[in-house]
Coordinates of N, CA, C and O in Angstrom, one line a residue:
M1 N 104.2 82.3 99.6 CA 103.3 83.2 100.7 C 103.7 82.5 102.9 O 103.4 81.0 102.5
S2 N 104.5 82.6 103.2 CA 104.4 81.7 104.5 C 103.7 81.9 105.4 O 102.9 83.5 105.3
G3 N 103.2 80.7 106.2 CA 102.2 80.6 107.1 C 103.0 81.1 108.5 O 102.4 80.6 109.4
S4 N 103.9 81.3 108.5 CA 104.7 80.7 109.6 C 104.2 82.4 110.9 O 103.2 83.5 110.3
V5 N 104.1 82.5 112.0 CA 104.1 83.3 113.4 C 104.7 84.5 112.9 O 104.3 85.5 113.7
Y6 N 106.0 83.8 112.3 CA 106.5 85.6 112.3 C 107.1 85.7 111.0 O 107.5 87.2 111.3
S7 N 105.6 85.6 110.2 CA 105.7 86.4 109.2 C 105.1 88.0 109.6 O 104.8 88.2 110.2
Q8 N 106.2 88.6 108.2 CA 106.1 90.3 109.0 C 104.2 90.5 108.4 O 103.5 91.2 109.9
R9 N 103.4 89.5 108.0 CA 102.0 90.0 108.0 C 101.4 89.6 109.1 O 100.1 90.1 109.4
Y10 N 102.0 88.6 109.7 CA 101.0 88.1 110.9 C 101.5 88.9 111.8 O 100.7 89.0 112.7
Q11 N 103.0 89.3 111.5 CA 103.4 90.1 113.0 C 102.7 91.2 112.8 O 102.2 91.7 114.0
A12 N 101.6 91.6 111.7 CA 101.4 93.1 111.9 C 99.8 92.9 112.4 O 99.0 93.7 112.8
F13 N 99.6 91.6 112.6 CA 98.1 91.1 112.9 C 98.1 91.3 114.1 O 97.6 91.6 114.8
L14 N 99.0 90.4 114.1 CA 99.3 90.7 115.8 C 99.0 91.7 117.0 O 98.4 92.0 117.7
Q15 N 99.9 92.3 116.1 CA 100.5 94.5 116.6 C 98.4 94.7 116.5 O 97.5 95.5 118.0
R16 N 97.6 94.6 115.4 CA 96.7 94.9 115.7 C 95.3 94.1 116.3 O 94.6 95.1 117.0
L17 N 95.7 93.2 116.7 CA 94.7 92.4 117.7 C 95.1 93.2 119.0 O 93.9 93.1 119.5
K18 N 96.1 93.3 119.2 CA 96.4 94.4 120.9 C 95.9 95.2 120.7 O 95.3 95.6 121.8
A19 N 96.3 96.1 119.4 CA 95.7 97.6 119.9 C 94.1 97.3 120.0 O 93.8 98.3 120.1
A20 N 93.7 96.7 119.8 CA 92.2 96.3 119.1 C 91.9 96.0 120.3 O 90.7 96.8 121.1
R21 N 92.3 95.4 121.1 CA 92.2 95.0 122.7 C 92.3 96.6 123.5 O 91.8 97.1 124.4
R22 N 93.4 96.8 123.4 CA 93.8 98.1 124.0 C 92.6 99.3 123.8 O 92.1 100.4 124.9
A23 N 92.3 99.4 122.4 CA 91.7 100.7 122.1 C 89.8 100.1 122.4 O 89.4 101.2 123.4
A24 N 89.8 99.3 123.3 CA 88.4 98.9 123.1 C 88.9 99.4 124.8 O 87.6 99.1 125.8
G25 N 89.7 99.2 125.5 CA 89.8 99.6 126.6 C 89.8 98.3 128.0 O 89.4 98.8 128.9
L26 N 90.0 97.5 127.1 CA 89.9 95.6 127.8 C 91.1 95.2 128.2 O 92.5 95.7 127.8
T27 N 90.8 94.7 129.0 CA 92.7 94.0 129.9 C 92.7 92.4 129.3 O 91.3 92.1 128.6
Q28 N 93.4 91.9 128.8 CA 93.6 90.8 128.8 C 92.3 89.6 129.7 O 91.5 88.8 129.4
Q29 N 93.2 90.3 130.6 CA 91.8 88.9 131.9 C 89.7 89.5 131.5 O 89.0 88.8 131.2
A30 N 89.7 90.7 131.0 CA 88.7 91.2 130.8 C 88.0 90.6 129.6 O 86.9 90.0 129.6
V31 N 88.7 90.3 128.3 CA 88.7 89.3 127.5 C 88.3 88.2 127.1 O 87.4 87.5 127.2
A32 N 89.6 87.4 128.4 CA 89.2 86.3 128.9 C 88.2 85.7 129.2 O 87.3 84.8 129.3
E33 N 87.4 86.7 130.7 CA 86.4 86.1 131.1 C 84.9 86.2 130.0 O 83.2 85.4 130.1
Q34 N 84.9 87.5 129.3 CA 83.7 87.9 128.0 C 83.5 86.3 127.0 O 82.7 86.0 126.9
L35 N 84.9 86.3 126.8 CA 85.0 84.5 125.8 C 84.7 83.6 126.7 O 84.7 83.1 125.9
N36 N 84.8 83.1 127.8 CA 84.8 82.5 128.7 C 86.1 81.3 128.4 O 86.2 80.2 128.2
V37 N 87.2 82.0 128.1 CA 88.5 81.4 128.5 C 89.4 81.8 129.2 O 89.6 83.0 129.8
P38 N 90.7 80.7 129.4 CA 92.2 81.6 130.0 C 92.4 83.1 130.0 O 92.3 83.1 128.5
Q39 N 93.0 83.5 130.3 CA 93.5 84.8 130.3 C 94.9 84.3 129.5 O 95.1 84.9 128.3
S40 N 95.6 83.0 130.0 CA 96.4 82.7 129.0 C 96.3 82.9 127.8 O 97.2 82.3 126.5
Y41 N 94.9 82.0 127.2 CA 94.5 82.5 126.2 C 94.7 83.4 124.8 O 94.7 83.7 124.2
V42 N 94.1 84.3 125.8 CA 94.3 85.7 125.2 C 95.8 86.4 124.8 O 96.5 86.5 123.0
S43 N 96.7 85.8 126.1 CA 97.7 86.0 126.0 C 98.3 85.5 124.8 O 99.5 86.2 124.0
K44 N 98.6 84.0 124.8 CA 98.6 83.3 123.4 C 98.7 83.8 121.8 O 99.5 84.0 121.3
C45 N 97.2 84.2 122.3 CA 96.9 84.6 121.0 C 97.5 86.2 120.4 O 97.8 86.4 119.1
E46 N 97.7 87.0 121.4 CA 97.9 88.2 120.8 C 99.7 88.4 120.6 O 100.0 89.2 119.9
S47 N 100.0 86.6 121.2 CA 101.8 86.7 121.1 C 102.3 86.2 119.6 O 103.5 86.1 119.5
G48 N 101.1 85.3 119.2 CA 101.3 84.2 118.7 C 102.0 83.1 119.0 O 102.0 82.3 117.9
E49 N 101.6 82.6 119.9 CA 102.3 81.6 120.6 C 101.0 80.3 120.1 O 100.9 79.3 119.9
R50 N 100.2 81.3 120.0 CA 99.1 80.2 119.7 C 98.0 80.4 118.6 O 98.1 82.6 118.1
R51 N 98.1 79.7 116.9 CA 97.5 80.7 115.8 C 96.2 80.9 116.4 O 95.4 80.5 116.6
V52 N 95.3 82.0 115.6 CA 94.2 82.4 115.5 C 93.1 82.1 114.4 O 93.7 82.0 113.1
D53 N 92.3 81.5 114.8 CA 91.7 80.9 114.0 C 89.8 81.6 113.5 O 90.0 82.6 114.1
V54 N 89.7 81.9 111.9 CA 88.5 82.2 111.5 C 87.4 82.7 112.3 O 87.0 83.5 112.8
I55 N 87.4 82.0 113.1 CA 86.0 82.2 114.3 C 86.7 82.6 115.7 O 85.5 83.5 115.9
E56 N 87.6 82.4 115.7 CA 88.4 82.8 117.0 C 88.3 84.1 117.1 O 88.1 85.5 117.3
L57 N 89.0 85.1 115.3 CA 89.0 86.0 114.8 C 87.8 87.0 114.8 O 87.6 87.7 115.7
T58 N 86.4 86.2 114.8 CA 85.4 86.8 114.6 C 84.5 87.3 115.9 O 84.3 88.1 116.1
E59 N 84.9 86.5 117.4 CA 84.8 87.0 118.5 C 84.6 88.1 119.3 O 84.9 88.8 119.7
F60 N 87.0 87.7 118.6 CA 87.6 89.2 118.8 C 86.9 90.0 118.3 O 86.6 91.6 119.0
A61 N 86.6 90.4 117.2 CA 85.9 91.5 116.4 C 84.7 91.9 117.2 O 84.9 93.7 116.9
L62 N 84.2 91.1 117.0 CA 82.7 91.3 117.8 C 82.5 92.1 119.3 O 82.2 93.1 119.8
L63 N 83.5 91.5 120.0 CA 84.3 92.0 121.6 C 84.9 93.3 121.5 O 84.7 94.4 122.0
Y64 N 85.6 93.7 120.6 CA 86.3 95.1 120.3 C 85.2 95.8 119.3 O 85.9 96.5 118.9
Q65 N 84.7 95.9 118.7 CA 83.5 96.0 117.2 C 84.5 96.7 116.3 O 85.1 97.8 116.1
R66 N 85.3 95.6 115.8 CA 85.6 96.0 114.7 C 85.8 95.1 113.4 O 85.1 94.1 114.4
S67 N 86.1 95.7 112.0 CA 85.8 94.6 110.8 C 86.7 93.2 110.9 O 87.7 93.9 112.1
L68 N 86.6 92.4 110.1 CA 87.1 91.4 110.0 C 88.4 92.2 109.4 O 89.4 92.2 108.9
T69 N 87.9 92.9 107.8 CA 89.1 93.8 107.6 C 89.9 94.6 108.5 O 91.2 94.7 108.3
Y70 N 90.2 95.3 108.9 CA 90.5 96.0 110.0 C 91.8 95.1 110.4 O 92.7 95.6 110.6
F71 N 91.6 93.7 111.0 CA 92.2 92.9 111.6 C 93.6 92.3 110.3 O 94.4 91.9 110.7
A72 N 92.5 92.4 109.4 CA 93.9 92.0 107.8 C 94.1 92.7 107.3 O 95.2 92.9 106.6
Y73 N 93.8 94.2 107.6 CA 94.2 95.1 106.7 C 94.2 96.5 107.3 O 95.2 97.8 106.4
G74 N 94.2 96.4 108.2 CA 94.4 97.5 109.3 C 94.0 98.8 109.0 O 93.6 99.4 109.7
Q75 N 92.4 98.5 108.3 CA 91.3 99.4 108.1 C 90.4 98.8 108.2 O 90.0 97.9 107.6
D76 N 88.9 99.8 109.1 CA 87.8 99.3 108.6 C 87.6 99.9 107.3 O 87.2 100.7 107.2
D77 N 86.1 98.6 107.7 CA 85.5 98.7 106.3 C 84.0 98.7 106.6 O 83.6 97.7 107.6
P78 N 83.5 99.8 106.8 CA 82.0 99.9 107.1 C 81.1 98.7 106.3 O 79.8 98.7 107.4
T79 N 81.2 98.3 105.5 CA 80.6 96.5 104.9 C 81.1 96.0 105.8 O 80.6 94.9 105.3
D80 N 81.5 95.5 106.5 CA 82.4 94.3 107.2 C 81.9 94.4 108.5 O 83.3 94.5 109.0
Y81 N 81.1 94.9 109.1 CA 80.6 94.1 110.8 C 79.7 92.8 111.0 O 79.4 93.2 111.7
L82 N 79.9 92.1 110.4 CA 79.4 90.4 110.8 C 78.0 91.2 111.5 O 77.5 90.6 112.3
G83 N 77.3 91.9 110.4 CA 75.9 92.5 110.8 C 75.6 92.8 111.6 O 74.3 93.0 112.0
V84 N 76.4 93.8 112.6 CA 76.2 94.3 113.9 C 76.4 95.6 113.6 O 77.1 96.1 112.5
D85 N 75.3 96.5 114.3 CA 75.1 98.2 113.7 C 76.6 98.5 114.8 O 76.7 97.9 116.1
L86 N 77.6 99.2 114.9 CA 78.4 99.6 115.8 C 78.1 101.1 115.5 O 79.3 101.7 116.4
S87 N 77.2 101.4 114.8 CA 77.2 103.6 115.3 C 76.6 103.2 116.9 O 76.6 104.8 117.4
T88 N 76.1 102.7 117.7 CA 75.5 102.4 118.7 C 76.6 101.6 119.7 O 76.6 100.5 118.9
P89 N 77.4 101.7 121.0 CA 77.7 101.2 121.9 C 76.4 99.8 122.4 O 75.3 99.4 121.9
R90 N 77.5 98.2 122.9 CA 76.7 97.1 122.5 C 76.7 97.5 124.5 O 76.8 97.5 125.2

Protein backbone atom coordinates (compact mmCIF):
# COMPACT_ATOMS: atom_id res chain seq x y z
CA MET A 1 0.00 0.00 0.00
CA SER A 2 1.47 3.29 -1.06
CA GLY A 3 1.58 6.11 1.46
CA SER A 4 2.38 8.71 -1.18
CA VAL A 5 0.34 11.88 -1.29
CA TYR A 6 -0.01 11.03 -4.97
CA SER A 7 -1.77 7.71 -4.36
CA GLN A 8 -5.27 7.47 -5.79
CA ARG A 9 -6.82 6.98 -2.34
CA TYR A 10 -5.03 9.99 -0.86
CA GLN A 11 -6.03 12.14 -3.82
CA ALA A 12 -9.67 11.11 -3.25
CA PHE A 13 -9.27 12.08 0.43
CA LEU A 14 -7.92 15.49 -0.59
CA GLN A 15 -10.88 16.03 -2.92
CA ARG A 16 -13.29 15.20 -0.07
CA LEU A 17 -11.42 17.55 2.28
CA LYS A 18 -11.83 20.43 -0.15
CA ALA A 19 -15.44 19.49 -1.00
CA ALA A 20 -16.38 19.39 2.69
CA ARG A 21 -15.02 22.89 3.20
CA ARG A 22 -16.95 24.20 0.22
CA ALA A 23 -20.14 22.39 1.29
CA ALA A 24 -19.79 24.05 4.69
CA GLY A 25 -19.73 27.40 2.87
CA LEU A 26 -16.27 28.28 4.15
CA THR A 27 -13.26 29.83 2.48
CA GLN A 28 -9.74 28.70 3.26
CA GLN A 29 -9.28 31.97 5.15
CA ALA A 30 -12.39 31.38 7.27
CA VAL A 31 -11.19 27.86 8.14
CA ALA A 32 -7.75 29.20 9.01
CA GLU A 33 -9.28 31.76 11.36
CA GLN A 34 -11.44 29.12 13.06
CA LEU A 35 -8.46 26.78 13.52
CA ASN A 36 -6.08 29.62 14.42
CA VAL A 37 -3.63 28.70 11.67
CA PRO A 38 -2.38 30.53 8.56
CA GLN A 39 -4.45 30.27 5.38
CA SER A 40 -1.45 28.60 3.73
CA TYR A 41 -1.83 25.68 6.18
CA VAL A 42 -5.33 24.97 4.86
CA SER A 43 -4.17 25.36 1.27
CA LYS A 44 -1.25 22.98 1.79
CA CYS A 45 -3.48 20.39 3.48
CA GLU A 46 -5.97 20.51 0.60
CA SER A 47 -3.30 20.34 -2.10
CA GLY A 48 -1.41 17.46 -0.49
CA GLU A 49 1.69 19.55 0.06
CA ARG A 50 1.19 18.90 3.78
CA ARG A 51 -0.01 15.52 5.07
CA VAL A 52 -3.02 15.67 7.39
CA ASP A 53 -2.72 13.68 10.61
CA VAL A 54 -5.65 12.21 12.51
CA ILE A 55 -5.79 15.03 15.07
CA GLU A 56 -5.88 17.66 12.33
CA LEU A 57 -8.50 15.65 10.45
CA THR A 58 -10.63 15.58 13.58
CA GLU A 59 -10.47 19.38 13.73
CA PHE A 60 -11.54 19.67 10.09
CA ALA A 61 -14.34 17.11 10.63
CA LEU A 62 -15.75 19.02 13.58
CA LEU A 63 -15.58 22.34 11.77
CA TYR A 64 -17.18 20.95 8.59
CA GLN A 65 -19.67 18.81 10.56
CA ARG A 66 -18.67 15.65 8.69
CA SER A 67 -17.76 12.24 10.03
CA LEU A 68 -14.27 10.80 9.89
CA THR A 69 -15.78 8.02 7.80
CA TYR A 70 -16.73 10.58 5.16
CA PHE A 71 -13.11 11.58 4.70
CA ALA A 72 -11.90 7.98 4.58
CA TYR A 73 -14.63 6.40 2.46
CA GLY A 74 -16.69 9.19 0.94
CA GLN A 75 -19.88 8.59 2.90
CA ASP A 76 -21.01 9.71 6.31
CA ASP A 77 -21.58 7.20 9.07
CA PRO A 78 -24.14 8.62 11.53
CA THR A 79 -22.46 6.74 14.39
CA ASP A 80 -19.09 8.38 13.70
CA TYR A 81 -19.51 12.02 14.69
CA LEU A 82 -17.01 12.33 17.51
CA GLY A 83 -19.84 12.70 20.03
CA VAL A 84 -21.21 15.78 18.31
CA ASP A 85 -24.93 16.03 17.60
CA LEU A 86 -25.08 17.14 13.97
CA SER A 87 -28.85 17.30 13.84
CA THR A 88 -28.71 20.95 14.90
CA PRO A 89 -26.24 23.59 13.70
CA ARG A 90 -23.43 24.59 16.05
